[in-house]
Amino acid sequence: MVNKRILLISNSLVHGGGYLDHCADEIFDFLGKIKSVLFVPYALKNRDKYEQTAAERFKKMGIILSSIHRKKNPIKAVLLAESIFIGGGNTFRLLSELYKNKLLSSIRKRVNSGIPFIGSSAGSNVACPTIKTTNDMPIIQPQSFKALNLVPFQINPHYIDSDPKSKHMGETRETRIKEFLEENKTSVLGLREGSWLRVEGKNIKLKGTGGAKLFERQKDPKECSNSTNLNFLLK
Amino acid sequence: MVNKRILLISNSLVHGGGYLDHCADEIFDFLGKIKSVLFVPYALKNRDKYEQTAAERFKKMGIILSSIHRKKNPIKAVLLAESIFIGGGNTFRLLSELYKNKLLSSIRKRVNSGIPFIGSSAGSNVACPTIKTTNDMPIIQPQSFKALNLVPFQINPHYIDSDPKSKHMGETRETRIKEFLEENKTSVLGLREGSWLRVEGKNIKLKGTGGAKLFERQKDPKECSNSTNLNFLLK
């Protein structure tokens, strides 16, 4: 059986840093000998500009990035890709466009066959069973909330702890995730900014600087550090 | 033609206050001679507890509140209601349940016939053409994002200005609403906490203490105060 290889990043920008700077070493190491990436820019409106930003950053790593929105046949582009990177932005726009272009099953197939997959923010949301733990505004109705299901648990990217001094009465992130667990059974990993997950076969590693918080149904939330064994999430 | 009467509240709790305390005088005045309210608690999981909280608060105003979740025939309850109040919580759960109980057209019909409608937070979201400007997590997939369409514009409740000191890189509320306007033409009124809208026929009044911010496609956002004429939003 081929090992799946998946890198799921909380956020592409850390305060004060440039695009993907905080995780560029990890991306470089993760891709290894692979020097070309198929980019999925659907989460942002301006795809040309998004491609340019991403291509410049990958070029610094010696990797050629080309965007799927320029391909005549997007499904074929996925089938030929050596690796795939789905960028952040609005998760609903992204998933809607993946459905419109009928790309979900071909991306899933390729990742199951062992090509490296990288997701950042909204790109990490769509790697999960559903997009039900996104933070984004539902600006477009996708045909379904079901997503790529590359990992069997949910990620909440940009996870942020409650500010005890806040006077804002909108739901905290923790409250929102607990609402999710009132209606769904899948566990949720809140990935703080600066963190990412590297999944290889049956192994999952939390990396980066932010840590994570794990939410399971009818259990107290658990703080996770880079040494926490999270392999059970893949079962 | 009968005048529609609609009260749309940003939030049911203001920091440091009790449930609906900040807008109780307005609700009392808005309902006038009407002393019974049909409550829709679907946005929260625990409907019994939610009914109790709401009923106690309305009782202090001398108004009897009963919850639709106890009615054998919810559609009939809507058709007999003297007024309707939809409470806050998760907008996706709320809208999903309105669809399941086939209540959208009957609520719309009753409000068009002139009975007072009150919405708070998620309850204000569902009064709009769609729920595409909610802040909530999409924990349940409703059959459609289309909502009650009682007013022809979108509300973003709990509107919050960006904090220039924040190091969090998730989208600001303003960015999210601008993403909505990249994909949709309907204007969005960001109602800050402490604010509400009172709509009577062709008149709309911004009231309360928070003010609002108006977002229109391809225009700069506009700050709105309680003296701003917003009637054009109803056209």
CSV table of C-alpha atoms in Angstrom, one decimal:
chain,number,residue,atom,x,y,z
A,1,MET,CA,0.0,0.0,0.0
A,2,VAL,CA,1.3,3.5,-0.9
A,3,ASN,CA,1.7,6.0,1.9
A,4,LYS,CA,-0.4,9.2,1.7
A,5,ARG,CA,1.7,12.3,2.1
A,6,ILE,CA,-0.1,15.4,3.3
A,7,LEU,CA,1.1,18.8,4.7
A,8,LEU,CA,-1.7,20.9,6.3
A,9,ILE,CA,-0.7,24.4,7.2
A,10,SER,CA,-2.8,26.7,9.5
A,11,ASN,CA,-2.0,29.9,7.7
A,12,SER,CA,0.2,31.2,4.9
A,13,LEU,CA,1.1,34.4,6.6
A,14,VAL,CA,2.5,34.9,10.0
A,15,HIS,CA,2.4,38.4,11.5
A,16,GLY,CA,5.4,40.3,10.2
A,17,GLY,CA,6.5,37.6,7.8
A,18,GLY,CA,6.2,37.1,4.0
A,19,TYR,CA,4.0,34.6,2.2
A,20,LEU,CA,4.8,31.0,3.4
A,21,ASP,CA,8.1,32.2,4.9
A,22,HIS,CA,7.5,30.4,8.3
A,23,CYS,CA,6.9,27.0,6.7
A,24,ALA,CA,9.1,27.2,3.5
A,25,ASP,CA,11.8,24.9,5.0
A,26,GLU,CA,9.1,22.4,5.8
A,27,ILE,CA,7.6,22.6,2.3
A,28,PHE,CA,11.1,22.2,0.7
A,29,ASP,CA,11.8,19.1,2.9
A,30,PHE,CA,8.3,17.7,2.4
A,31,LEU,CA,8.5,17.9,-1.4
A,32,GLY,CA,12.1,16.4,-1.5
A,33,LYS,CA,13.0,15.5,-5.0
A,34,ILE,CA,9.8,16.8,-6.5
A,35,LYS,CA,10.4,20.2,-8.1
A,36,SER,CA,7.0,21.0,-9.6
A,37,VAL,CA,3.7,21.9,-8.0
A,38,LEU,CA,0.2,22.2,-9.4
A,39,PHE,CA,-1.4,25.2,-7.6
A,40,VAL,CA,-5.1,25.6,-6.9
A,41,PRO,CA,-5.9,29.3,-6.5
A,42,TYR,CA,-9.7,29.1,-6.4
A,43,ALA,CA,-10.1,30.4,-2.8
A,44,LEU,CA,-9.2,34.0,-4.0
A,45,LYS,CA,-11.0,36.1,-6.6
A,46,ASN,CA,-7.9,37.3,-8.4
A,47,ARG,CA,-6.3,34.0,-9.6
A,48,ASP,CA,-3.6,35.5,-11.8
A,49,LYS,CA,-2.3,37.7,-8.9
A,50,TYR,CA,-2.5,34.7,-6.5
A,51,GLU,CA,-0.6,32.5,-8.9
A,52,GLN,CA,2.1,35.1,-9.2
A,53,THR,CA,2.6,35.5,-5.4
A,54,ALA,CA,2.7,31.7,-5.0
A,55,ALA,CA,5.0,31.1,-8.0
A,56,GLU,CA,7.5,33.7,-6.8
A,57,ARG,CA,7.7,32.1,-3.3
A,58,PHE,CA,8.1,28.5,-4.7
A,59,LYS,CA,10.7,29.7,-7.2
A,60,LYS,CA,12.9,30.8,-4.2
A,61,MET,CA,12.8,27.2,-3.1
A,62,GLY,CA,13.8,26.1,-6.7
A,63,ILE,CA,10.3,24.7,-7.3
A,64,ILE,CA,8.2,25.5,-10.4
A,65,LEU,CA,4.6,26.3,-9.6
A,66,SER,CA,1.9,26.5,-12.2
A,67,SER,CA,-1.8,27.2,-11.6
A,68,ILE,CA,-4.7,25.0,-12.5
A,69,HIS,CA,-6.8,28.0,-13.6
A,70,ARG,CA,-4.6,28.3,-16.8
A,71,LYS,CA,-5.0,24.7,-17.8
A,72,LYS,CA,-7.3,23.8,-20.6
A,73,ASN,CA,-8.1,20.5,-19.0
A,74,PRO,CA,-7.9,20.8,-15.2
A,75,ILE,CA,-8.7,17.2,-14.5
A,76,LYS,CA,-5.9,16.1,-16.8
A,77,ALA,CA,-3.6,18.6,-15.0
A,78,VAL,CA,-4.4,16.9,-11.7
A,79,LEU,CA,-3.7,13.4,-13.1
A,80,LEU,CA,-0.3,14.6,-14.4
A,81,ALA,CA,0.7,16.6,-11.3
A,82,GLU,CA,3.7,15.6,-9.3
A,83,SER,CA,2.4,17.4,-6.3
A,84,ILE,CA,-0.6,19.6,-5.5
A,85,PHE,CA,-0.9,22.8,-3.4
A,86,ILE,CA,-4.3,24.3,-2.5
A,87,GLY,CA,-3.9,27.9,-1.2
A,88,GLY,CA,-6.0,29.8,1.4
A,89,GLY,CA,-8.8,32.3,1.0
A,90,ASN,CA,-12.5,31.7,1.2
A,91,THR,CA,-13.3,28.0,1.8
A,92,PHE,CA,-16.8,28.2,0.3
A,93,ARG,CA,-15.6,29.8,-2.9
A,94,LEU,CA,-12.8,27.2,-3.1
A,95,LEU,CA,-15.0,24.1,-2.6
A,96,SER,CA,-17.6,25.5,-4.9
A,97,GLU,CA,-15.0,25.8,-7.7
A,98,LEU,CA,-13.6,22.3,-7.0
A,99,TYR,CA,-17.1,20.9,-7.5
A,100,LYS,CA,-17.7,23.0,-10.6
A,101,ASN,CA,-14.5,21.7,-12.2
A,102,LYS,CA,-15.3,18.1,-11.0
A,103,LEU,CA,-11.9,17.9,-9.3
A,104,LEU,CA,-12.6,16.3,-6.0
A,105,SER,CA,-12.3,12.6,-7.0
A,106,SER,CA,-9.2,13.1,-9.2
A,107,ILE,CA,-7.4,15.0,-6.4
A,108,ARG,CA,-8.4,12.3,-3.9
A,109,LYS,CA,-7.2,9.6,-6.3
A,110,ARG,CA,-3.8,11.3,-6.9
A,111,VAL,CA,-3.2,11.8,-3.1
A,112,ASN,CA,-4.2,8.2,-2.5
A,113,SER,CA,-1.6,7.2,-5.1
A,114,GLY,CA,1.1,8.9,-3.1
A,115,ILE,CA,1.8,12.4,-4.6
A,116,PRO,CA,2.4,15.0,-2.0
A,117,PHE,CA,-0.5,17.3,-1.1
A,118,ILE,CA,-0.1,20.7,0.6
A,119,GLY,CA,-3.0,22.7,1.9
A,120,SER,CA,-2.9,26.1,3.7
A,121,SER,CA,-5.8,27.6,5.6
A,122,ALA,CA,-8.9,27.1,3.3
A,123,GLY,CA,-6.7,24.5,1.5
A,124,SER,CA,-6.4,22.6,4.8
A,125,ASN,CA,-10.2,22.9,5.4
A,126,VAL,CA,-11.0,21.2,2.1
A,127,ALA,CA,-8.6,18.3,2.9
A,128,CYS,CA,-10.9,17.3,5.8
A,129,PRO,CA,-14.1,15.2,5.5
A,130,THR,CA,-16.2,18.4,5.3
A,131,ILE,CA,-15.7,22.2,5.4
A,132,LYS,CA,-17.9,22.4,8.6
A,133,THR,CA,-15.1,23.7,10.7
A,134,THR,CA,-14.0,26.6,8.5
A,135,ASN,CA,-14.0,30.2,9.9
A,136,ASP,CA,-15.0,31.7,6.6
A,137,MET,CA,-18.1,33.6,5.6
A,138,PRO,CA,-20.5,31.4,3.4
A,139,ILE,CA,-20.4,33.9,0.4
A,140,ILE,CA,-21.1,31.1,-2.1
A,141,GLN,CA,-23.2,28.0,-1.6
A,142,PRO,CA,-21.2,24.9,-2.7
A,143,GLN,CA,-23.3,21.9,-3.9
A,144,SER,CA,-22.2,20.1,-0.7
A,145,PHE,CA,-20.1,20.7,2.4
A,146,LYS,CA,-18.4,17.4,1.8
A,147,ALA,CA,-14.8,17.9,0.9
A,148,LEU,CA,-11.7,15.9,-0.1
A,149,ASN,CA,-11.6,13.6,3.0
A,150,LEU,CA,-7.8,13.1,2.7
A,151,VAL,CA,-7.7,12.9,6.5
A,152,PRO,CA,-10.5,11.5,8.7
A,153,PHE,CA,-10.6,14.4,11.2
A,154,GLN,CA,-11.5,18.1,11.0
A,155,ILE,CA,-9.1,21.0,11.1
A,156,ASN,CA,-9.9,24.5,12.4
A,157,PRO,CA,-7.1,26.7,10.9
A,158,HIS,CA,-6.2,30.0,12.4
A,159,TYR,CA,-7.3,28.6,15.8
A,160,ILE,CA,-7.4,31.4,18.3
A,161,ASP,CA,-7.8,31.2,22.1
A,162,SER,CA,-10.5,33.3,23.7
A,163,ASP,CA,-9.4,36.8,25.0
A,164,PRO,CA,-10.7,37.0,28.6
A,165,LYS,CA,-10.5,40.8,28.3
A,166,SER,CA,-12.8,41.0,25.2
A,167,LYS,CA,-16.1,42.7,25.5
A,168,HIS,CA,-17.3,41.3,22.2
A,169,MET,CA,-20.2,38.9,22.7
A,170,GLY,CA,-20.0,37.0,19.4
A,171,GLU,CA,-19.2,33.3,19.9
A,172,THR,CA,-15.6,32.4,20.7
A,173,ARG,CA,-13.8,29.9,18.5
A,174,GLU,CA,-14.1,27.3,21.2
A,175,THR,CA,-17.8,27.8,21.5
A,176,ARG,CA,-18.2,27.5,17.7
A,177,ILE,CA,-16.2,24.2,17.7
A,178,LYS,CA,-18.3,22.9,20.6
A,179,GLU,CA,-21.5,23.7,18.5
A,180,PHE,CA,-20.0,21.6,15.7
A,181,LEU,CA,-19.6,18.7,18.2
A,182,GLU,CA,-23.2,19.1,19.3
A,183,GLU,CA,-24.2,18.1,15.7
A,184,ASN,CA,-21.2,16.0,14.5
A,185,LYS,CA,-19.0,13.2,15.8
A,186,THR,CA,-15.7,13.9,14.0
A,187,SER,CA,-12.9,15.3,16.2
A,188,VAL,CA,-11.5,18.8,15.5
A,189,LEU,CA,-7.9,19.9,15.7
A,190,GLY,CA,-7.7,23.6,16.2
A,191,LEU,CA,-4.4,24.5,14.6
A,192,ARG,CA,-3.0,27.8,15.9
A,193,GLU,CA,-1.3,30.2,13.5
A,194,GLY,CA,2.3,29.1,13.0
A,195,SER,CA,1.5,25.4,13.2
A,196,TRP,CA,1.1,22.7,10.7
A,197,LEU,CA,0.5,18.9,10.4
A,198,ARG,CA,2.7,16.5,8.4
A,199,VAL,CA,1.0,13.3,7.6
A,200,GLU,CA,2.9,10.3,6.2
A,201,GLY,CA,1.1,7.0,6.1
A,202,LYS,CA,0.0,6.2,9.6
A,203,ASN,CA,2.1,8.9,11.2
A,204,ILE,CA,1.0,12.5,11.9
A,205,LYS,CA,3.3,15.1,13.3
A,206,LEU,CA,2.3,18.5,14.7
A,207,LYS,CA,5.0,21.0,13.8
A,208,GLY,CA,5.7,24.7,13.8
A,209,THR,CA,5.4,27.2,16.7
A,210,GLY,CA,1.7,27.6,17.6
A,211,GLY,CA,0.6,24.3,19.0
A,212,ALA,CA,-2.9,23.0,18.7
A,213,LYS,CA,-6.0,22.3,20.7
A,214,LEU,CA,-7.9,19.0,20.2
A,215,PHE,CA,-11.7,18.9,20.6
A,216,GLU,CA,-13.5,15.6,20.9
A,217,ARG,CA,-17.1,14.9,21.5
A,218,GLN,CA,-18.1,14.9,25.2
A,219,LYS,CA,-14.5,15.3,26.3
A,220,ASP,CA,-12.7,18.3,27.7
A,221,PRO,CA,-10.5,20.0,25.0
A,222,LYS,CA,-6.8,19.0,25.1
A,223,GLU,CA,-3.8,21.1,24.6
A,224,CYS,CA,-1.4,19.5,22.1
A,225,SER,CA,2.3,20.2,21.6
A,226,ASN,CA,4.8,19.1,19.0
A,227,SER,CA,5.6,16.0,21.1
A,228,THR,CA,1.9,14.9,21.4
A,229,ASN,CA,1.2,11.6,19.7
A,230,LEU,CA,-1.7,12.3,17.4
A,231,ASN,CA,-1.6,9.1,15.3
A,232,PHE,CA,-4.9,8.0,16.7
A,233,LEU,CA,-6.6,10.8,14.7
A,234,LEU,CA,-5.8,8.8,11.5
A,235,LYS,CA,-7.7,5.7,12.6
B,1,MET,CA,-51.2,47.5,1.5
B,2,VAL,CA,-50.2,46.3,4.9
B,3,ASN,CA,-47.0,47.6,6.4
B,4,LYS,CA,-44.3,45.1,7.3
B,5,ARG,CA,-43.0,45.5,10.9
B,6,ILE,CA,-39.6,44.1,11.6
B,7,LEU,CA,-37.1,44.5,14.4
B,8,LEU,CA,-33.6,43.2,13.7
B,9,ILE,CA,-31.2,43.1,16.6
B,10,SER,CA,-27.4,42.6,16.3
B,11,ASN,CA,-27.0,40.7,19.6
B,12,SER,CA,-29.1,39.5,22.5
B,13,LEU,CA,-26.4,40.0,25.1
B,14,VAL,CA,-24.3,43.2,25.6
B,15,HIS,CA,-21.2,42.9,27.7
B,16,GLY,CA,-22.1,43.1,31.4
B,17,GLY,CA,-25.9,43.0,30.7
B,18,GLY,CA,-28.6,40.4,30.9
B,19,TYR,CA,-30.5,38.7,28.1
B,20,LEU,CA,-32.1,41.3,25.9
B,21,ASP,CA,-31.8,44.0,28.6
B,22,HIS,CA,-30.3,46.6,26.2
B,23,CYS,CA,-33.3,46.4,23.8
B,24,ALA,CA,-36.2,45.4,26.1
B,25,ASP,CA,-37.7,48.9,26.0
B,26,GLU,CA,-37.6,48.8,22.2
B,27,ILE,CA,-39.2,45.4,22.0
B,28,PHE,CA,-41.9,46.5,24.4
B,29,ASP,CA,-42.6,49.6,22.4
B,30,PHE,CA,-42.4,47.7,19.1
B,31,LEU,CA,-44.9,45.1,20.1
B,32,GLY,CA,-47.3,47.7,21.5
B,33,LYS,CA,-50.7,46.1,22.3
B,34,ILE,CA,-49.5,42.6,21.3
B,35,LYS,CA,-48.8,40.6,24.4
B,36,SER,CA,-47.9,37.2,23.0
B,37,VAL,CA,-44.9,36.0,21.1
B,38,LEU,CA,-44.2,32.8,19.2
B,39,PHE,CA,-40.5,32.0,19.9
B,40,VAL,CA,-38.2,30.0,17.5
B,41,PRO,CA,-35.3,28.5,19.5
B,42,TYR,CA,-33.8,26.4,16.7
B,43,ALA,CA,-30.4,28.1,16.7
B,44,LEU,CA,-29.4,26.5,20.0
B,45,LYS,CA,-29.3,22.8,20.8
B,46,ASN,CA,-31.0,23.0,24.2
B,47,ARG,CA,-34.4,24.4,23.2
B,48,ASP,CA,-36.1,23.9,26.5
B,49,LYS,CA,-33.5,25.9,28.4
B,50,TYR,CA,-33.5,28.6,25.6
B,51,GLU,CA,-37.3,28.9,25.9
B,52,GLN,CA,-37.0,29.3,29.6
B,53,THR,CA,-34.5,32.1,29.3
B,54,ALA,CA,-36.5,33.9,26.7
B,55,ALA,CA,-39.9,33.4,28.4
B,56,GLU,CA,-38.6,34.8,31.7
B,57,ARG,CA,-37.3,37.9,30.0
B,58,PHE,CA,-40.5,38.5,28.1
B,59,LYS,CA,-42.5,37.9,31.2
B,60,LYS,CA,-40.8,40.9,32.8
B,61,MET,CA,-42.2,43.0,30.0
B,62,GLY,CA,-45.7,41.5,30.6
B,63,ILE,CA,-45.5,39.4,27.4
B,64,ILE,CA,-46.2,35.7,27.2
B,65,LEU,CA,-43.7,33.8,25.1
B,66,SER,CA,-44.2,30.2,23.9
B,67,SER,CA,-41.8,28.2,21.9
B,68,ILE,CA,-42.6,26.6,18.6
B,69,HIS,CA,-40.6,23.4,19.5
B,70,ARG,CA,-43.5,22.4,21.8
B,71,LYS,CA,-46.2,22.8,19.2
B,72,LYS,CA,-47.7,19.7,17.6
B,73,ASN,CA,-48.2,21.6,14.4
B,74,PRO,CA,-45.5,24.3,14.0
B,75,ILE,CA,-46.9,25.7,10.7
B,76,LYS,CA,-50.3,26.2,12.3
B,77,ALA,CA,-48.6,27.9,15.3
B,78,VAL,CA,-47.0,30.4,12.9
B,79,LEU,CA,-50.3,31.0,11.2
B,80,LEU,CA,-52.0,31.7,14.5
B,81,ALA,CA,-49.1,33.8,16.0
B,82,GLU,CA,-49.6,37.4,17.0
B,83,SER,CA,-45.9,38.0,16.7
B,84,ILE,CA,-42.7,36.0,16.0
B,85,PHE,CA,-39.3,36.1,17.7
B,86,ILE,CA,-36.4,34.2,16.3
B,87,GLY,CA,-33.5,34.0,18.7
B,88,GLY,CA,-29.7,33.8,18.1
B,89,GLY,CA,-27.3,31.0,18.1
B,90,ASN,CA,-26.0,29.1,15.1
B,91,THR,CA,-27.5,30.4,11.8
B,92,PHE,CA,-26.9,27.1,9.9
B,93,ARG,CA,-28.6,25.0,12.5
B,94,LEU,CA,-31.5,27.5,12.6
B,95,LEU,CA,-32.0,27.7,8.9
B,96,SER,CA,-31.7,23.9,8.5
B,97,GLU,CA,-34.5,23.5,11.0
B,98,LEU,CA,-36.7,26.1,9.4
B,99,TYR,CA,-36.4,24.1,6.2
B,100,LYS,CA,-37.0,20.8,7.9
B,101,ASN,CA,-40.2,22.1,9.4
B,102,LYS,CA,-41.2,23.8,6.2
B,103,LEU,CA,-41.7,27.1,8.0
B,104,LEU,CA,-40.1,29.7,5.6
B,105,SER,CA,-43.1,30.4,3.5
B,106,SER,CA,-45.6,30.6,6.4
B,107,ILE,CA,-43.4,32.9,8.4
B,108,ARG,CA,-42.9,35.1,5.3
B,109,LYS,CA,-46.6,35.2,4.7
B,110,ARG,CA,-47.4,36.2,8.3
B,111,VAL,CA,-44.8,39.0,8.3
B,112,ASN,CA,-46.1,40.2,4.9
B,113,SER,CA,-49.6,40.3,6.5
B,114,GLY,CA,-48.3,42.7,9.1
B,115,ILE,CA,-47.5,40.8,12.3
B,116,PRO,CA,-44.4,42.0,14.1
B,117,PHE,CA,-41.2,40.0,13.6
B,118,ILE,CA,-38.2,40.2,15.9
B,119,GLY,CA,-34.9,38.7,15.1
B,120,SER,CA,-31.7,38.7,17.1
B,121,SER,CA,-28.2,37.7,15.8
B,122,ALA,CA,-28.9,34.5,13.8
B,123,GLY,CA,-32.5,35.5,13.9
B,124,SER,CA,-31.6,38.7,12.0
B,125,ASN,CA,-29.4,36.7,9.6
B,126,VAL,CA,-32.3,34.5,8.5
B,127,ALA,CA,-34.5,37.6,8.0
B,128,CYS,CA,-32.2,38.6,5.1
B,129,PRO,CA,-32.3,37.2,1.5
B,130,THR,CA,-29.6,34.7,2.3
B,131,ILE,CA,-27.5,33.6,5.3
B,132,LYS,CA,-24.3,34.4,3.3
B,133,THR,CA,-23.2,37.2,5.8
B,134,THR,CA,-23.4,35.2,9.0
B,135,ASN,CA,-20.4,34.9,11.2
B,136,ASP,CA,-21.3,31.3,12.2
B,137,MET,CA,-19.5,28.1,11.7
B,138,PRO,CA,-21.3,25.9,9.0
B,139,ILE,CA,-21.9,23.0,11.4
B,140,ILE,CA,-24.9,21.8,9.5
B,141,GLN,CA,-25.6,22.0,5.8
B,142,PRO,CA,-29.1,23.5,5.2
B,143,GLN,CA,-30.8,22.6,1.9
B,144,SER,CA,-30.2,26.2,0.7
B,145,PHE,CA,-28.5,29.4,1.9
B,146,LYS,CA,-31.7,31.3,0.8
B,147,ALA,CA,-33.6,32.6,3.9
B,148,LEU,CA,-36.8,34.5,4.8
B,149,ASN,CA,-36.1,37.6,2.6
B,150,LEU,CA,-38.1,39.8,4.9
B,151,VAL,CA,-35.7,42.7,4.0
B,152,PRO,CA,-33.9,43.1,0.6
B,153,PHE,CA,-30.4,43.6,2.1
B,154,GLN,CA,-28.0,41.6,4.1
B,155,ILE,CA,-27.1,42.1,7.8
B,156,ASN,CA,-23.9,41.2,9.4
B,157,PRO,CA,-24.7,41.0,13.1
B,158,HIS,CA,-22.0,41.4,15.8
B,159,TYR,CA,-20.1,43.6,13.4
B,160,ILE,CA,-16.7,44.4,14.8
B,161,ASP,CA,-14.1,46.8,13.5
B,162,SER,CA,-10.6,45.6,12.9
B,163,ASP,CA,-8.1,45.8,15.7
B,164,PRO,CA,-5.0,47.5,14.3
B,165,LYS,CA,-2.9,46.0,17.1
B,166,SER,CA,-4.0,42.4,16.4
B,167,LYS,CA,-1.3,39.9,15.3
B,168,HIS,CA,-3.9,37.4,14.2
B,169,MET,CA,-3.8,36.9,10.4
B,170,GLY,CA,-7.3,35.5,9.9
B,171,GLU,CA,-9.6,37.7,7.7
B,172,THR,CA,-11.0,40.7,9.4
B,173,ARG,CA,-14.8,41.2,9.3
B,174,GLU,CA,-14.4,43.9,6.7
B,175,THR,CA,-12.3,41.6,4.5
B,176,ARG,CA,-15.0,38.9,4.8
B,177,ILE,CA,-17.8,41.2,3.8
B,178,LYS,CA,-15.7,42.5,0.9
B,179,GLU,CA,-15.3,38.8,-0.2
B,180,PHE,CA,-19.1,38.5,-0.1
B,181,LEU,CA,-19.3,41.6,-2.4
B,182,GLU,CA,-16.9,40.0,-4.8
B,183,GLU,CA,-19.4,37.3,-5.4
B,184,ASN,CA,-22.8,39.0,-4.7
B,185,LYS,CA,-24.5,42.3,-5.5
B,186,THR,CA,-26.7,42.7,-2.3
B,187,SER,CA,-25.6,45.5,0.1
B,188,VAL,CA,-24.5,44.5,3.6
B,189,LEU,CA,-25.2,46.5,6.8
B,190,GLY,CA,-22.7,45.6,9.5
B,191,LEU,CA,-24.6,46.1,12.7
B,192,ARG,CA,-22.4,46.6,15.7
B,193,GLU,CA,-23.2,45.1,19.1
B,194,GLY,CA,-25.8,47.3,20.9
B,195,SER,CA,-27.5,48.3,17.6
B,196,TRP,CA,-30.7,47.3,15.9
B,197,LEU,CA,-32.9,48.2,13.0
B,198,ARG,CA,-36.6,49.0,13.2
B,199,VAL,CA,-38.4,48.6,9.9
B,200,GLU,CA,-41.9,49.8,9.4
B,201,GLY,CA,-43.3,49.9,5.9
B,202,LYS,CA,-40.9,52.0,3.8
B,203,ASN,CA,-39.1,53.3,6.8
B,204,ILE,CA,-36.0,51.9,8.4
B,205,LYS,CA,-34.4,53.3,11.6
B,206,LEU,CA,-31.0,52.5,13.0
B,207,LYS,CA,-31.2,52.6,16.8
B,208,GLY,CA,-29.3,51.6,19.9
B,209,THR,CA,-25.7,52.5,20.7
B,210,GLY,CA,-23.3,50.8,18.4
B,211,GLY,CA,-23.9,52.4,15.0
B,212,ALA,CA,-23.4,50.4,11.8
B,213,LYS,CA,-21.1,50.2,8.7
B,214,LEU,CA,-22.6,50.0,5.2
B,215,PHE,CA,-20.9,47.9,2.5
B,216,GLU,CA,-22.0,48.4,-1.1
B,217,ARG,CA,-20.4,46.8,-4.1
B,218,GLN,CA,-17.6,48.8,-5.6
B,219,LYS,CA,-18.0,51.6,-3.1
B,220,ASP,CA,-16.1,52.6,0.0
B,221,PRO,CA,-17.7,51.5,3.2
B,222,LYS,CA,-19.8,54.1,4.9
B,223,GLU,CA,-20.2,54.8,8.6
B,224,CYS,CA,-23.9,55.0,9.7
B,225,SER,CA,-25.3,56.7,12.8
B,226,ASN,CA,-28.8,56.7,14.2
B,227,SER,CA,-29.6,59.8,12.1
B,228,THR,CA,-28.5,58.3,8.8
B,229,ASN,CA,-31.4,57.8,6.3
B,230,LEU,CA,-31.3,54.2,5.3
B,231,ASN,CA,-34.7,53.9,3.6
B,232,PHE,CA,-33.0,53.4,0.3
B,233,LEU,CA,-32.0,49.9,1.5
B,234,LEU,CA,-35.6,48.8,1.3
B,235,LYS,CA,-35.9,49.6,-2.4
